PDB file of C-alpha atoms in Angstrom:
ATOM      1  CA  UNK A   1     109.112 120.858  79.363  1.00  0.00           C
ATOM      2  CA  UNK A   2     107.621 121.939  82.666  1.00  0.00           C
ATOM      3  CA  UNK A   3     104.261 124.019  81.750  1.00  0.00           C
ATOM      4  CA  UNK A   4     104.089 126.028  85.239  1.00  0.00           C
ATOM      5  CA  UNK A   5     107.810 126.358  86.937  1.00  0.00           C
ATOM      6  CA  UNK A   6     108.258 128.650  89.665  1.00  0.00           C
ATOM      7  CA  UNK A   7     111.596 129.190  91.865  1.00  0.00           C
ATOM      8  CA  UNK A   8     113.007 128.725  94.596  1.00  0.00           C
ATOM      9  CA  UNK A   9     111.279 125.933  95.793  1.00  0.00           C
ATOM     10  CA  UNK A  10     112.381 126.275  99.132  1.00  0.00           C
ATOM     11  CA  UNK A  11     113.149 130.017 100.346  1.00  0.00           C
ATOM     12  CA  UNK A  12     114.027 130.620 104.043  1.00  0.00           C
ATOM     13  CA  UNK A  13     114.557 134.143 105.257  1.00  0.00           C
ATOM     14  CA  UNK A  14     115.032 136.677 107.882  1.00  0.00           C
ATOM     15  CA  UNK A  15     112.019 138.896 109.011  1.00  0.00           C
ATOM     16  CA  UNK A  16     112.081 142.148 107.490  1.00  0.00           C
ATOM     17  CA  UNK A  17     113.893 141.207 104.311  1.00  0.00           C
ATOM     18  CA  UNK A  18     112.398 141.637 100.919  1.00  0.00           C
ATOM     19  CA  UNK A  19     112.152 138.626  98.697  1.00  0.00           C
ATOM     20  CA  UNK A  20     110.714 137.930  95.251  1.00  0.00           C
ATOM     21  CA  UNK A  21     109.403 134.752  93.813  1.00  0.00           C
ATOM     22  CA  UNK A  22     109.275 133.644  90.258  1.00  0.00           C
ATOM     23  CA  UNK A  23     106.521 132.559  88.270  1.00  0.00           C
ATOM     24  CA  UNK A  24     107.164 131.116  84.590  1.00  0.00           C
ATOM     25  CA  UNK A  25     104.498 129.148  82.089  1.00  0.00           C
ATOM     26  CA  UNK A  26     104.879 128.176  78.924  1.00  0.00           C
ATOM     27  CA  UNK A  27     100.868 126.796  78.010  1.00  0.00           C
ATOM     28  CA  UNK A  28     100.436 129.695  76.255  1.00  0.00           C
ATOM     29  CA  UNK A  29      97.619 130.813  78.989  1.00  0.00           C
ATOM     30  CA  UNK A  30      96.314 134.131  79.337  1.00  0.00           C
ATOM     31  CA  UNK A  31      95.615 134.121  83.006  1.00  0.00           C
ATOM     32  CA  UNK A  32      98.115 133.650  85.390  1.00  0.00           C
ATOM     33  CA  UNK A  33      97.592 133.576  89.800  1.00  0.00           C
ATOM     34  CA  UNK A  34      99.329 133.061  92.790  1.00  0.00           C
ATOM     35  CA  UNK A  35      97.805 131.009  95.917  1.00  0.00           C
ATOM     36  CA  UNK A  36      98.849 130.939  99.613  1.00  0.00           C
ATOM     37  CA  UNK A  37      98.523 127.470 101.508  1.00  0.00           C
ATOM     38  CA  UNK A  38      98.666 127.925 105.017  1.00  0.00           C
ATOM     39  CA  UNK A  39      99.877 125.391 107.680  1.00  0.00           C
ATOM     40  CA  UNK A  40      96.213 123.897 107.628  1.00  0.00           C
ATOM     41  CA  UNK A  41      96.649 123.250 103.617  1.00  0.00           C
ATOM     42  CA  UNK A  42      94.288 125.746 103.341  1.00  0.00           C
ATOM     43  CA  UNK A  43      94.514 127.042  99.585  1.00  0.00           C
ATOM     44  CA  UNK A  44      93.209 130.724  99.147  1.00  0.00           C
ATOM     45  CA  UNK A  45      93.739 132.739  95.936  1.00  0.00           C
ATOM     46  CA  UNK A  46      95.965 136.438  96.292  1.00  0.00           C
ATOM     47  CA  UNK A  47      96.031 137.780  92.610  1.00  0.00           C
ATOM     48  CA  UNK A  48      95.331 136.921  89.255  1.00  0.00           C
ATOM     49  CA  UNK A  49      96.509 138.118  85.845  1.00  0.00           C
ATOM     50  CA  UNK A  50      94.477 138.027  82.920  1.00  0.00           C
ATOM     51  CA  UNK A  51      96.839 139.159  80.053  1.00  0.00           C
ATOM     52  CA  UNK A  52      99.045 141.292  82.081  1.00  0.00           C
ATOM     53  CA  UNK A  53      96.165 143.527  83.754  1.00  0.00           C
ATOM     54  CA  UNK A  54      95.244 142.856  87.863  1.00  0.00           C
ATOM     55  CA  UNK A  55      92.074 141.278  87.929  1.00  0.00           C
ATOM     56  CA  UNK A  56      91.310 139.937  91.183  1.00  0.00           C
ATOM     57  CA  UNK A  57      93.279 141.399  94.574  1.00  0.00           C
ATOM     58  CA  UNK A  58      92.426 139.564  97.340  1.00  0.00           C
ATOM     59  CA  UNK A  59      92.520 141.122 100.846  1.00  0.00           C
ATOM     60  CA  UNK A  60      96.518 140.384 101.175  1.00  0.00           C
ATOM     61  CA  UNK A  61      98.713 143.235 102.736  1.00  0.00           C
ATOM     62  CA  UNK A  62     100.098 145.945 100.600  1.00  0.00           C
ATOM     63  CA  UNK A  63     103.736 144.200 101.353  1.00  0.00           C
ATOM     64  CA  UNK A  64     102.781 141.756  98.609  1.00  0.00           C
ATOM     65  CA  UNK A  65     103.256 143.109  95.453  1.00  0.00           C
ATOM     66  CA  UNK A  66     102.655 140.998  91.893  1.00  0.00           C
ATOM     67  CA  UNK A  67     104.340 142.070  88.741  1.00  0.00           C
ATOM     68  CA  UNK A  68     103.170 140.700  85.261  1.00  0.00           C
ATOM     69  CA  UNK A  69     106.363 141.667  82.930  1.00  0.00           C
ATOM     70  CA  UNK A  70     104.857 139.465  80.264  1.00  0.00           C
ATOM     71  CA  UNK A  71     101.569 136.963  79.777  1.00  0.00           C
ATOM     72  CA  UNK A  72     104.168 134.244  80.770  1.00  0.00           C
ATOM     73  CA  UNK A  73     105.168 135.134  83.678  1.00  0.00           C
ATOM     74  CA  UNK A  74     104.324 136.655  87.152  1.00  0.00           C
ATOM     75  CA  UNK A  75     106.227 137.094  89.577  1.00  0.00           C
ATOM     76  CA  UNK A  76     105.718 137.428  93.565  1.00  0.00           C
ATOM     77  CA  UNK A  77     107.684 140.328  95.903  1.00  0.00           C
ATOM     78  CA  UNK A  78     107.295 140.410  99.127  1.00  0.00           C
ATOM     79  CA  UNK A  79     108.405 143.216 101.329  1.00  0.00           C
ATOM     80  CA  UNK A  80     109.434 143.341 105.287  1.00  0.00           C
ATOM     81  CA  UNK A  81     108.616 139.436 105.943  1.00  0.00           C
ATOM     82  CA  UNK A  82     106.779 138.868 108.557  1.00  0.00           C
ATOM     83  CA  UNK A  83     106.451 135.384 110.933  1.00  0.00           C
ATOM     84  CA  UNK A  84     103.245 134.700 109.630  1.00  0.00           C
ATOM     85  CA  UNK A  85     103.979 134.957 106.035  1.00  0.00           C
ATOM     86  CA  UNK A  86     105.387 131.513 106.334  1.00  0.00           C
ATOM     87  CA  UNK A  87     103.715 129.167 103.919  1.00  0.00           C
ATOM     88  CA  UNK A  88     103.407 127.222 100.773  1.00  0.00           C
ATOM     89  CA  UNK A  89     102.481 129.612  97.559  1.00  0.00           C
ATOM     90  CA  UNK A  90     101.837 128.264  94.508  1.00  0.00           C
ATOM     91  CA  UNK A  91     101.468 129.921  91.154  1.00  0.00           C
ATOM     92  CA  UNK A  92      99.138 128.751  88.342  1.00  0.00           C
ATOM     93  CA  UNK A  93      97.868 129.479  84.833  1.00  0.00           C
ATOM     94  CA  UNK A  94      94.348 129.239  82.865  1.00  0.00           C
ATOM     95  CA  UNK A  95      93.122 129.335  79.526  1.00  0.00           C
ATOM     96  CA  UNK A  96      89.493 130.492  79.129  1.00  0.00           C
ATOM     97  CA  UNK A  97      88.536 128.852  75.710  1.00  0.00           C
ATOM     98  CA  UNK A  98      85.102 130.620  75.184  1.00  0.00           C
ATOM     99  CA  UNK A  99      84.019 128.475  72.932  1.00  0.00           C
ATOM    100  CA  UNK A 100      84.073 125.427  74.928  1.00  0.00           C
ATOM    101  CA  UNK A 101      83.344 127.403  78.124  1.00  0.00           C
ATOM    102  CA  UNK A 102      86.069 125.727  79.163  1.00  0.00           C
ATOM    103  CA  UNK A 103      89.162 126.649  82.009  1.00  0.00           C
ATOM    104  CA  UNK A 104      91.795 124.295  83.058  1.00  0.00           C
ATOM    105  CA  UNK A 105      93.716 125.625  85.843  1.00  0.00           C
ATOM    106  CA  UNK A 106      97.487 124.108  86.200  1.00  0.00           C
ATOM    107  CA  UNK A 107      99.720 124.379  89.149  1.00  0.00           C
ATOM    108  CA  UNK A 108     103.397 125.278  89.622  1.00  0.00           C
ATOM    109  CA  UNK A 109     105.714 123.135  92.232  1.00  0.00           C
ATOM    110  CA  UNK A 110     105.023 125.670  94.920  1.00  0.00           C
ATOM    111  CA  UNK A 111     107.345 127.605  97.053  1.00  0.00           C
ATOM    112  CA  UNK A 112     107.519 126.927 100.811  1.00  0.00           C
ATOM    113  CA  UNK A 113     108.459 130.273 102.478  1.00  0.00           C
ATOM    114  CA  UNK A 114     109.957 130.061 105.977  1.00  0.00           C
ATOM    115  CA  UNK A 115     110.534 133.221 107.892  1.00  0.00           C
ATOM    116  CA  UNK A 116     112.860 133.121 111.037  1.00  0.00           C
TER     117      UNK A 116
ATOM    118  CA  UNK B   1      81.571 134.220  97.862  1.00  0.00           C
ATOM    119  CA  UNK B   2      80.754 130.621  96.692  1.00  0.00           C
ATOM    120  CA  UNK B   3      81.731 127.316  99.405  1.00  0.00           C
ATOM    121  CA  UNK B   4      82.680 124.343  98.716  1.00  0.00           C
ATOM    122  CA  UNK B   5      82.715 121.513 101.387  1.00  0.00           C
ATOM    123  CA  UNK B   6      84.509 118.104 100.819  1.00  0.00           C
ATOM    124  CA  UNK B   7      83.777 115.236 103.224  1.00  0.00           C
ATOM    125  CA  UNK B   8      85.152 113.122 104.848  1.00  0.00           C
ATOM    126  CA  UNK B   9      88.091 115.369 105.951  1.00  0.00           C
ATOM    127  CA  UNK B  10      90.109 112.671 106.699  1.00  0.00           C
ATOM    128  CA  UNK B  11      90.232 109.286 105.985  1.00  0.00           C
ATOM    129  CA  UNK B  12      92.196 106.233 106.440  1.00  0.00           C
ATOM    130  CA  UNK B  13      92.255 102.741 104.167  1.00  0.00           C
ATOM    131  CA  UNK B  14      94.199  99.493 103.725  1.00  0.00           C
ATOM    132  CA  UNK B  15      95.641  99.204 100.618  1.00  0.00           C
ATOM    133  CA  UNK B  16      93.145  97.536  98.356  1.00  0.00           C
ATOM    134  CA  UNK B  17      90.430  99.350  99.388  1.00  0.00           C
ATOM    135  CA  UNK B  18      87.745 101.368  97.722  1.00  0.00           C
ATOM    136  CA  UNK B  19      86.553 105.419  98.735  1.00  0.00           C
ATOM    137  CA  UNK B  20      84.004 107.887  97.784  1.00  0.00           C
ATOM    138  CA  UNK B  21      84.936 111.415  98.293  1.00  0.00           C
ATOM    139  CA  UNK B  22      82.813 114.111  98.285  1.00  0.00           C
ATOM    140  CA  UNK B  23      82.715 117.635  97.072  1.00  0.00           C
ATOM    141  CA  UNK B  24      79.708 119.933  97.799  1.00  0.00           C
ATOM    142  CA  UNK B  25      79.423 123.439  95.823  1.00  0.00           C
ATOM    143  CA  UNK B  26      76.920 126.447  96.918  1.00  0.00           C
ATOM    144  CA  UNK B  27      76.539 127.641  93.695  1.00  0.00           C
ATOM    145  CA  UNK B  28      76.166 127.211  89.990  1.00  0.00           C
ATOM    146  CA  UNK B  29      79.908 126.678  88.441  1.00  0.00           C
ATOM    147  CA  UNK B  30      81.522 126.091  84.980  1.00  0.00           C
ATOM    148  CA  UNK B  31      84.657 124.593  86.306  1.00  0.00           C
ATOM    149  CA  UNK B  32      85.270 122.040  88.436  1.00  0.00           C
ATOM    150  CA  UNK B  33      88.619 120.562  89.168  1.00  0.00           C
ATOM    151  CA  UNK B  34      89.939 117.390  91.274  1.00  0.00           C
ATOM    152  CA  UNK B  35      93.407 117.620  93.051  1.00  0.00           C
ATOM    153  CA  UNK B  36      95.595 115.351  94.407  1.00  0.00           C
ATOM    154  CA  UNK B  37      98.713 117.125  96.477  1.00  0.00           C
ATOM    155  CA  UNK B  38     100.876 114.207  97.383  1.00  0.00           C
ATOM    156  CA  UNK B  39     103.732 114.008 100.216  1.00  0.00           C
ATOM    157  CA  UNK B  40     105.903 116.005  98.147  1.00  0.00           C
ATOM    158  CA  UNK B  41     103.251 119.152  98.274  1.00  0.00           C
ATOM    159  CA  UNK B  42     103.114 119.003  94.104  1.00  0.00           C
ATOM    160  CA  UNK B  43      99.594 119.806  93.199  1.00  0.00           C
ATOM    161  CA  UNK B  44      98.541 116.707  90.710  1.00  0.00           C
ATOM    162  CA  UNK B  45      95.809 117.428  88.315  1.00  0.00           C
ATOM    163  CA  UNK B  46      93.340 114.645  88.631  1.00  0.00           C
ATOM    164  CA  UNK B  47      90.363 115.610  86.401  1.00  0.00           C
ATOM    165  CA  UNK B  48      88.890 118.799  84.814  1.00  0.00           C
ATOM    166  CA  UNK B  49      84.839 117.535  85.117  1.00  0.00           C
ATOM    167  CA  UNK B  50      82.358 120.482  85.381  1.00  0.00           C
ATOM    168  CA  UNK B  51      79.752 117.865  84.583  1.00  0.00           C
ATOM    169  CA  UNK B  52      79.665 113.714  84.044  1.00  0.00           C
ATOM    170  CA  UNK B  53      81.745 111.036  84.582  1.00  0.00           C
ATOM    171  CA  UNK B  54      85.115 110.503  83.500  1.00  0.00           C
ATOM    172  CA  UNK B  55      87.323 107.561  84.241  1.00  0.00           C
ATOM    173  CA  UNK B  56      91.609 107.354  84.775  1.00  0.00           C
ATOM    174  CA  UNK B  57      92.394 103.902  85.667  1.00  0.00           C
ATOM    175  CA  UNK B  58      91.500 103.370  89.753  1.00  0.00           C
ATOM    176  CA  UNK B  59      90.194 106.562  89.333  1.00  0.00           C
ATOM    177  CA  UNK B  60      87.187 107.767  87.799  1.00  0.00           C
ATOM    178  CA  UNK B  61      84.657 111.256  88.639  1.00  0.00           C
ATOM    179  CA  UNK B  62      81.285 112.118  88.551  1.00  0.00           C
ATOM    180  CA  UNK B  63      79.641 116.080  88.611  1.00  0.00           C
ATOM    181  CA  UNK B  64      76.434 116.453  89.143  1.00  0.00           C
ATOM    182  CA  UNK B  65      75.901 120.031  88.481  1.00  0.00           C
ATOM    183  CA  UNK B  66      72.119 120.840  88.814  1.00  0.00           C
ATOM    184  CA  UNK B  67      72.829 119.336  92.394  1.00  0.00           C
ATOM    185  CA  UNK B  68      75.869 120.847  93.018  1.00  0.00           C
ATOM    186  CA  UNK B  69      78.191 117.948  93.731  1.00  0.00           C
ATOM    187  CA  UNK B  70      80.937 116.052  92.777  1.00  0.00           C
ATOM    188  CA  UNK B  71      82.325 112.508  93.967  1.00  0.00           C
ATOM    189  CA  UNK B  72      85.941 111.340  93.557  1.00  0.00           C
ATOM    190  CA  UNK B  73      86.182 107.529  93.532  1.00  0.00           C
ATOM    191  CA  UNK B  74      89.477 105.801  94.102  1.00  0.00           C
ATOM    192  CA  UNK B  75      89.269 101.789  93.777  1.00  0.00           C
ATOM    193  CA  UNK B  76      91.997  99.272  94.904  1.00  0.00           C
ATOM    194  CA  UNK B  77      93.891 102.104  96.763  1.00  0.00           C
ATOM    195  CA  UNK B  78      97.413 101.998  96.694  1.00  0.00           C
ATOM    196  CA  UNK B  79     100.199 103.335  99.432  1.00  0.00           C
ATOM    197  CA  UNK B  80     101.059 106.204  96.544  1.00  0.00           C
ATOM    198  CA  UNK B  81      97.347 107.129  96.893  1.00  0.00           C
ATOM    199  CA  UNK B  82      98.151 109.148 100.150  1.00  0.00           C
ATOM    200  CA  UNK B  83      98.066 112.535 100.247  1.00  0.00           C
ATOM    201  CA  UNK B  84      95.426 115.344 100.445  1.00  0.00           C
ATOM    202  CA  UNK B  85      92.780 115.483  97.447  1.00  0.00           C
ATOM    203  CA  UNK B  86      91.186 118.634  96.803  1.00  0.00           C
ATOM    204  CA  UNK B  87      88.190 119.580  95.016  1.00  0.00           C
ATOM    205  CA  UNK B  88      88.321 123.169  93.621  1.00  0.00           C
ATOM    206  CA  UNK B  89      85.596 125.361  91.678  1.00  0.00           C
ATOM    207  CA  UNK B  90      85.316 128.539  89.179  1.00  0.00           C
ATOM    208  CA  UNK B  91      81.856 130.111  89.640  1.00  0.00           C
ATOM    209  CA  UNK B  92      80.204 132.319  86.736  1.00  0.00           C
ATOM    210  CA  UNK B  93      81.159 135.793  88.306  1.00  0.00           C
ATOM    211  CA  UNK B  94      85.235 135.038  88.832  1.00  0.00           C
ATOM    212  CA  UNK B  95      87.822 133.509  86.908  1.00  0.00           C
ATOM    213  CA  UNK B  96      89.840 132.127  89.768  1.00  0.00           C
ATOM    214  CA  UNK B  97      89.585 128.663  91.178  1.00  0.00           C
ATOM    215  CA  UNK B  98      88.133 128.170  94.792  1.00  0.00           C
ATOM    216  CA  UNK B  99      89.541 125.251  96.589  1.00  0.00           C
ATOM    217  CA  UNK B 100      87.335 123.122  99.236  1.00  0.00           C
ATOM    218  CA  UNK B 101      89.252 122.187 102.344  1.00  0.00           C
ATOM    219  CA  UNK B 102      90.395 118.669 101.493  1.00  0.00           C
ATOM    220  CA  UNK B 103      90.291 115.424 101.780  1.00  0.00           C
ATOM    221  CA  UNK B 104      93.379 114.164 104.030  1.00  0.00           C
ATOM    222  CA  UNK B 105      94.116 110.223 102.715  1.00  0.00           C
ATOM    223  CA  UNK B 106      95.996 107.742 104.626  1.00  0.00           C
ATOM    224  CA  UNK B 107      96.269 104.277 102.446  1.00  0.00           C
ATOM    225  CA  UNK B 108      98.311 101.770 105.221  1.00  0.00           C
ATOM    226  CA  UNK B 109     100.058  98.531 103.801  1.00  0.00           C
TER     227      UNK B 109
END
């Protein structure tokens, strides 16, 4: 009954590969976002979904890539790894409920990327 | 963009202890969100509190929004109280959360 799940949790990888994370929630949400935590446990936003369309595109390089197959998921792929991609990214999901003028952000387990 | 600055940026207690954290916010906001991240790196939901006080057991939260701050207060701290807390914020113009640099907490036996 996990609301956010995303996988691997650990990923460790050669530079220059291409991998992909996964992003899964099952809140019913309508906004969905992935965050990078550096080595300082500095968290900074990349991308956000609202109901499958890009909304907000950080300055991240062009080798990150988000895909949106669905509102319930969105998923993370990440071409020609670099050293310094190494990190923690987590995904979450919101719900604006306009009425309230309310939005509840909830985090996934994270992923902790190491590049060697 | 808006900041948000949390203070103290680290901090160390004996168990049984109490703590004030702080979160300052540049701007006006209608979210604002308390974080714990424990050893493990899970991010913990702590409180959803874009204004007043709510209470969780040793924990309770207060938002002050026409000042633009927010306390965290942890009573009778406990070793599984460690970890980094973070206070994070949704301004009017975006719909993404934007964290503060944390609170690092070290609660010794």
């Amino acid at each position: 009954d996990t609301a956010v799940s995303q996988t691997p949790k650990y990923l460790v990888t050669q530079m220059g590969n291409d991998k992909s994370i996964k992003c899964e929630q099952n809140l019913g949400h309508d906004t969905m976002y992935w965050y990078k935590q550096d080595s300082k446990k500095f968290l900074k936003i990349m991308f956000s979904y609202n109901n499958k369309e890009l909304i907000i595109n950080e300055t991240v390089p062009n080798r990150f890539s988000p895909k949106s197959p669905d509102k319930a998921h969105l998923n993370l792929h990440i071409n020609s790894l670099e050293l310094g991609d190494s990190a923690v990214y987590f995904c979450a999901s919101s719900h604006f409920y306009r009425r309230q003028g309310r939005t509840e952000a909830f985090f996934g387990q994270g992923t902790r990327l190491t590049v060697v | 963009g808006i900041q948000v600055e949390q203070s103290p940026p680290d901090l160390i207690l004996q168990e049984g202890a109490n703590s004030t954290l702080r979160c300052n916010f540049s701007d006006s906001v209608n979210n604002l969100q308390w974080f714990h991240q424990n050893p493990w790196g899970q991010l913990i939901n702590l409180f959803y509190i874009p204004s007043g006080t709510k209470q969780n057991g040793r924990l309770s939260a207060t938002t002050v929004a026409t000042e633009r701050y927010s306390l965290l207060y942890i009573s009778s701290s406990q070793t599984t109280d460690s970890g980094v807390y973070f206070c994070a914020v949704i301004d009017t113009g975006r719909r993404a959360l934007t964290f503060g640099s944390g609170t690092r907490l070290q609660v010794q036996p």
